Amino acid sequence: MYVVGNTATIGAIERFLAAQWREIRNLNVLFHSDGCFTILMHSFEERDEVLTDGPYTINNRPVILKTWVEGFDFNEEILKTIPLWVKFPKLPLNYWSNMALSKIESGLGKLLYADACTIMADRISYAQILIKMDITKTLPGTIKLIDPNGKMIEQMVQYD
């Protein structure tokens, strides 16, 4: 966990966790000297729930959450690639399959999760997926999509 533009205190992080993640008990917060925190949870399910419920902010500053992996380097990871919720407003229905969404996101970054409404197609005014993106590059406002019949459309992209 990292708060953009601010080094939060461990107390502020603990209060944030208690308020935001009420259903998750006995979290262990570890402070890293570079302003990063490691949050130890008891299950992958808890982790996945927290990652998909965002985005989060502390004092109007984005909270960046990343899944820890072996070899994780705090200095390399901070603010280069981050998970961003990406919306595709008015995405045509023929692009709502898992395969099509996967192809759409592949041009932007690495797909992490799709929100529940997107997976179930409960809300079809927009699709929303969590993508690990390199924010050192310009984030595109549109992407070009080609349907199976060869018709090209320009799809708007919005970022949380």
PDB file of C-alpha atoms in Angstrom:
ATOM      1  CA  MET A   1       0.000   0.000   0.000  1.00  0.00           C
ATOM      2  CA  TYR A   2       1.206   3.487  -0.881  1.00  0.00           C
ATOM      3  CA  VAL A   3      -0.460   6.905  -0.628  1.00  0.00           C
ATOM      4  CA  VAL A   4       0.349   9.101  -3.644  1.00  0.00           C
ATOM      5  CA  GLY A   5       2.060  12.371  -2.748  1.00  0.00           C
ATOM      6  CA  ASN A   6       2.017  11.791   0.971  1.00  0.00           C
ATOM      7  CA  THR A   7       3.808   9.629   3.490  1.00  0.00           C
ATOM      8  CA  ALA A   8       1.008   8.539   5.794  1.00  0.00           C
ATOM      9  CA  THR A   9       1.691   7.553   9.383  1.00  0.00           C
ATOM     10  CA  ILE A  10       1.079   4.006  10.491  1.00  0.00           C
ATOM     11  CA  GLY A  11      -1.708   5.351  12.729  1.00  0.00           C
ATOM     12  CA  ALA A  12      -3.416   6.997   9.746  1.00  0.00           C
ATOM     13  CA  ILE A  13      -3.171   3.756   7.788  1.00  0.00           C
ATOM     14  CA  GLU A  14      -4.592   1.720  10.683  1.00  0.00           C
ATOM     15  CA  ARG A  15      -7.541   4.144  11.022  1.00  0.00           C
ATOM     16  CA  PHE A  16      -8.100   4.015   7.267  1.00  0.00           C
ATOM     17  CA  LEU A  17      -8.099   0.203   7.311  1.00  0.00           C
ATOM     18  CA  ALA A  18     -10.488   0.050  10.276  1.00  0.00           C
ATOM     19  CA  ALA A  19     -12.925   2.411   8.532  1.00  0.00           C
ATOM     20  CA  GLN A  20     -12.686   0.998   4.990  1.00  0.00           C
ATOM     21  CA  TRP A  21     -12.257  -2.712   5.601  1.00  0.00           C
ATOM     22  CA  ARG A  22     -14.534  -3.273   8.626  1.00  0.00           C
ATOM     23  CA  GLU A  23     -15.266  -6.879   7.707  1.00  0.00           C
ATOM     24  CA  ILE A  24     -11.586  -7.857   7.697  1.00  0.00           C
ATOM     25  CA  ARG A  25     -10.276  -8.513  11.184  1.00  0.00           C
ATOM     26  CA  ASN A  26      -6.769  -8.773  12.626  1.00  0.00           C
ATOM     27  CA  LEU A  27      -4.868  -7.068   9.827  1.00  0.00           C
ATOM     28  CA  ASN A  28      -1.181  -6.641  10.439  1.00  0.00           C
ATOM     29  CA  VAL A  29       0.354  -3.380   9.121  1.00  0.00           C
ATOM     30  CA  LEU A  30       4.088  -3.246   8.444  1.00  0.00           C
ATOM     31  CA  PHE A  31       5.802   0.066   7.621  1.00  0.00           C
ATOM     32  CA  HIS A  32       8.553   0.230   5.028  1.00  0.00           C
ATOM     33  CA  SER A  33      11.076   3.075   5.241  1.00  0.00           C
ATOM     34  CA  ASP A  34      10.153   4.365   1.767  1.00  0.00           C
ATOM     35  CA  GLY A  35       6.581   5.253   2.778  1.00  0.00           C
ATOM     36  CA  CYS A  36       5.107   1.927   1.744  1.00  0.00           C
ATOM     37  CA  PHE A  37       3.091  -0.379   3.919  1.00  0.00           C
ATOM     38  CA  THR A  38       2.644  -4.116   3.735  1.00  0.00           C
ATOM     39  CA  ILE A  39      -0.772  -5.286   4.891  1.00  0.00           C
ATOM     40  CA  LEU A  40      -0.868  -8.906   6.000  1.00  0.00           C
ATOM     41  CA  MET A  41      -4.235 -10.613   5.549  1.00  0.00           C
ATOM     42  CA  HIS A  42      -5.488 -14.055   6.416  1.00  0.00           C
ATOM     43  CA  SER A  43      -6.727 -15.198   3.027  1.00  0.00           C
ATOM     44  CA  PHE A  44      -6.555 -14.624  -0.696  1.00  0.00           C
ATOM     45  CA  GLU A  45     -10.312 -14.023  -0.640  1.00  0.00           C
ATOM     46  CA  GLU A  46      -9.868 -11.059   1.727  1.00  0.00           C
ATOM     47  CA  ARG A  47      -7.101  -9.666  -0.464  1.00  0.00           C
ATOM     48  CA  ASP A  48      -9.162 -10.016  -3.630  1.00  0.00           C
ATOM     49  CA  GLU A  49     -12.179  -8.386  -1.975  1.00  0.00           C
ATOM     50  CA  VAL A  50     -10.085  -5.389  -0.914  1.00  0.00           C
ATOM     51  CA  LEU A  51      -8.486  -5.037  -4.362  1.00  0.00           C
ATOM     52  CA  THR A  52     -11.821  -5.106  -6.190  1.00  0.00           C
ATOM     53  CA  ASP A  53     -13.674  -2.752  -3.828  1.00  0.00           C
ATOM     54  CA  GLY A  54     -11.504   0.305  -4.593  1.00  0.00           C
ATOM     55  CA  PRO A  55     -10.492   2.854  -5.580  1.00  0.00           C
ATOM     56  CA  TYR A  56      -9.540   4.272  -2.197  1.00  0.00           C
ATOM     57  CA  THR A  57      -8.280   7.664  -1.065  1.00  0.00           C
ATOM     58  CA  ILE A  58      -6.821   9.143   2.124  1.00  0.00           C
ATOM     59  CA  ASN A  59      -7.247  12.932   2.433  1.00  0.00           C
ATOM     60  CA  ASN A  60      -8.194  13.072  -1.280  1.00  0.00           C
ATOM     61  CA  ARG A  61      -4.954  11.329  -2.267  1.00  0.00           C
ATOM     62  CA  PRO A  62      -5.101   8.024  -4.154  1.00  0.00           C
ATOM     63  CA  VAL A  63      -4.194   4.870  -2.254  1.00  0.00           C
ATOM     64  CA  ILE A  64      -2.247   2.437  -4.410  1.00  0.00           C
ATOM     65  CA  LEU A  65      -2.688  -1.240  -3.593  1.00  0.00           C
ATOM     66  CA  LYS A  66      -0.553  -3.916  -5.185  1.00  0.00           C
ATOM     67  CA  THR A  67      -0.365  -7.621  -4.647  1.00  0.00           C
ATOM     68  CA  TRP A  68       2.961  -8.623  -3.129  1.00  0.00           C
ATOM     69  CA  VAL A  69       4.983 -11.150  -5.120  1.00  0.00           C
ATOM     70  CA  GLU A  70       8.333 -12.737  -4.424  1.00  0.00           C
ATOM     71  CA  GLY A  71      11.124 -10.373  -5.408  1.00  0.00           C
ATOM     72  CA  PHE A  72       8.921  -7.279  -4.984  1.00  0.00           C
ATOM     73  CA  ASP A  73      11.138  -4.170  -5.009  1.00  0.00           C
ATOM     74  CA  PHE A  74       9.529  -1.126  -3.390  1.00  0.00           C
ATOM     75  CA  ASN A  75      11.827   1.269  -5.251  1.00  0.00           C
ATOM     76  CA  GLU A  76      11.052  -0.202  -8.659  1.00  0.00           C
ATOM     77  CA  GLU A  77       7.316  -0.496  -8.167  1.00  0.00           C
ATOM     78  CA  ILE A  78       6.307   2.839  -6.692  1.00  0.00           C
ATOM     79  CA  LEU A  79       4.317   4.952  -9.117  1.00  0.00           C
ATOM     80  CA  LYS A  80       5.514   3.361 -12.313  1.00  0.00           C
ATOM     81  CA  THR A  81       2.931   0.646 -12.721  1.00  0.00           C
ATOM     82  CA  ILE A  82      -0.225   0.886 -10.667  1.00  0.00           C
ATOM     83  CA  PRO A  83      -3.655  -0.693 -10.781  1.00  0.00           C
ATOM     84  CA  LEU A  84      -6.218   1.704 -12.253  1.00  0.00           C
ATOM     85  CA  TRP A  85      -9.966   1.242 -12.610  1.00  0.00           C
ATOM     86  CA  VAL A  86     -10.728   1.853 -16.260  1.00  0.00           C
ATOM     87  CA  LYS A  87     -14.219   2.500 -17.598  1.00  0.00           C
ATOM     88  CA  PHE A  88     -15.399   1.976 -21.147  1.00  0.00           C
ATOM     89  CA  PRO A  89     -18.592   4.070 -21.442  1.00  0.00           C
ATOM     90  CA  LYS A  90     -21.236   2.876 -23.895  1.00  0.00           C
ATOM     91  CA  LEU A  91     -19.192  -0.190 -24.824  1.00  0.00           C
ATOM     92  CA  PRO A  92     -21.148  -2.048 -27.524  1.00  0.00           C
ATOM     93  CA  LEU A  93     -22.671  -5.287 -26.249  1.00  0.00           C
ATOM     94  CA  ASN A  94     -20.725  -7.434 -28.711  1.00  0.00           C
ATOM     95  CA  TYR A  95     -17.533  -6.494 -26.773  1.00  0.00           C
ATOM     96  CA  TRP A  96     -18.784  -7.727 -23.375  1.00  0.00           C
ATOM     97  CA  SER A  97     -17.286 -11.233 -23.515  1.00  0.00           C
ATOM     98  CA  ASN A  98     -14.274 -12.170 -21.398  1.00  0.00           C
ATOM     99  CA  MET A  99     -12.198 -12.666 -24.541  1.00  0.00           C
ATOM    100  CA  ALA A 100     -13.140  -9.274 -25.988  1.00  0.00           C
ATOM    101  CA  LEU A 101     -12.504  -7.432 -22.692  1.00  0.00           C
ATOM    102  CA  SER A 102      -9.160  -9.195 -22.393  1.00  0.00           C
ATOM    103  CA  LYS A 103      -8.171  -8.038 -25.881  1.00  0.00           C
ATOM    104  CA  ILE A 104      -9.313  -4.484 -25.130  1.00  0.00           C
ATOM    105  CA  GLU A 105      -7.254  -4.230 -21.961  1.00  0.00           C
ATOM    106  CA  SER A 106      -4.164  -5.841 -23.499  1.00  0.00           C
ATOM    107  CA  GLY A 107      -3.468  -2.581 -25.319  1.00  0.00           C
ATOM    108  CA  LEU A 108      -3.559  -0.681 -22.028  1.00  0.00           C
ATOM    109  CA  GLY A 109      -1.804  -2.966 -19.548  1.00  0.00           C
ATOM    110  CA  LYS A 110      -2.385  -6.178 -17.638  1.00  0.00           C
ATOM    111  CA  LEU A 111      -5.931  -7.130 -16.622  1.00  0.00           C
ATOM    112  CA  LEU A 112      -6.273  -7.715 -12.879  1.00  0.00           C
ATOM    113  CA  TYR A 113     -10.025  -7.851 -12.278  1.00  0.00           C
ATOM    114  CA  ALA A 114     -13.362  -6.899 -13.777  1.00  0.00           C
ATOM    115  CA  ASP A 115     -15.995  -5.471 -11.457  1.00  0.00           C
ATOM    116  CA  ALA A 116     -18.979  -7.675 -10.606  1.00  0.00           C
ATOM    117  CA  CYS A 117     -21.427  -5.659 -12.719  1.00  0.00           C
ATOM    118  CA  THR A 118     -19.170  -6.059 -15.756  1.00  0.00           C
ATOM    119  CA  ILE A 119     -18.720  -9.796 -15.246  1.00  0.00           C
ATOM    120  CA  MET A 120     -22.461 -10.375 -14.864  1.00  0.00           C
ATOM    121  CA  ALA A 121     -23.424  -7.659 -17.417  1.00  0.00           C
ATOM    122  CA  ASP A 122     -25.795  -6.244 -14.778  1.00  0.00           C
ATOM    123  CA  ARG A 123     -24.943  -2.664 -15.742  1.00  0.00           C
ATOM    124  CA  ILE A 124     -24.405  -2.221 -19.445  1.00  0.00           C
ATOM    125  CA  SER A 125     -23.942   1.557 -19.596  1.00  0.00           C
ATOM    126  CA  TYR A 126     -20.203   0.969 -19.158  1.00  0.00           C
ATOM    127  CA  ALA A 127     -17.701  -1.813 -18.533  1.00  0.00           C
ATOM    128  CA  GLN A 128     -15.172  -1.374 -15.741  1.00  0.00           C
ATOM    129  CA  ILE A 129     -11.966  -3.323 -15.257  1.00  0.00           C
ATOM    130  CA  LEU A 130      -8.912  -3.003 -13.053  1.00  0.00           C
ATOM    131  CA  ILE A 131      -5.751  -2.835 -15.158  1.00  0.00           C
ATOM    132  CA  LYS A 132      -2.126  -2.673 -14.058  1.00  0.00           C
ATOM    133  CA  MET A 133      -0.826   0.235 -16.121  1.00  0.00           C
ATOM    134  CA  ASP A 134       2.437   2.060 -16.621  1.00  0.00           C
ATOM    135  CA  ILE A 135       1.614   5.614 -15.566  1.00  0.00           C
ATOM    136  CA  THR A 136       4.905   6.988 -16.827  1.00  0.00           C
ATOM    137  CA  LYS A 137       3.323   6.804 -20.302  1.00  0.00           C
ATOM    138  CA  THR A 138       0.428   8.933 -21.534  1.00  0.00           C
ATOM    139  CA  LEU A 139      -2.912   7.323 -20.711  1.00  0.00           C
ATOM    140  CA  PRO A 140      -4.975   7.086 -23.902  1.00  0.00           C
ATOM    141  CA  GLY A 141      -8.408   8.724 -23.949  1.00  0.00           C
ATOM    142  CA  THR A 142      -9.628   6.387 -26.684  1.00  0.00           C
ATOM    143  CA  ILE A 143      -8.736   3.024 -28.164  1.00  0.00           C
ATOM    144  CA  LYS A 144      -9.611   1.552 -31.541  1.00  0.00           C
ATOM    145  CA  LEU A 145     -11.641  -1.655 -31.611  1.00  0.00           C
ATOM    146  CA  ILE A 146     -12.349  -3.884 -34.586  1.00  0.00           C
ATOM    147  CA  ASP A 147     -15.349  -6.226 -34.493  1.00  0.00           C
ATOM    148  CA  PRO A 148     -15.378  -9.666 -36.161  1.00  0.00           C
ATOM    149  CA  ASN A 149     -16.879  -8.096 -39.312  1.00  0.00           C
ATOM    150  CA  GLY A 150     -13.936  -5.692 -39.650  1.00  0.00           C
ATOM    151  CA  LYS A 151     -15.862  -2.601 -38.530  1.00  0.00           C
ATOM    152  CA  MET A 152     -13.670  -0.233 -36.498  1.00  0.00           C
ATOM    153  CA  ILE A 153     -14.942   1.933 -33.674  1.00  0.00           C
ATOM    154  CA  GLU A 154     -13.171   4.406 -31.431  1.00  0.00           C
ATOM    155  CA  GLN A 155     -13.955   3.564 -27.791  1.00  0.00           C
ATOM    156  CA  MET A 156     -13.692   6.221 -25.067  1.00  0.00           C
ATOM    157  CA  VAL A 157     -11.566   5.289 -22.041  1.00  0.00           C
ATOM    158  CA  GLN A 158     -12.036   6.873 -18.595  1.00  0.00           C
ATOM    159  CA  TYR A 159      -9.797   6.467 -15.549  1.00  0.00           C
ATOM    160  CA  ASP A 160     -10.656   6.693 -11.850  1.00  0.00           C
TER     161      ASP A 160
END
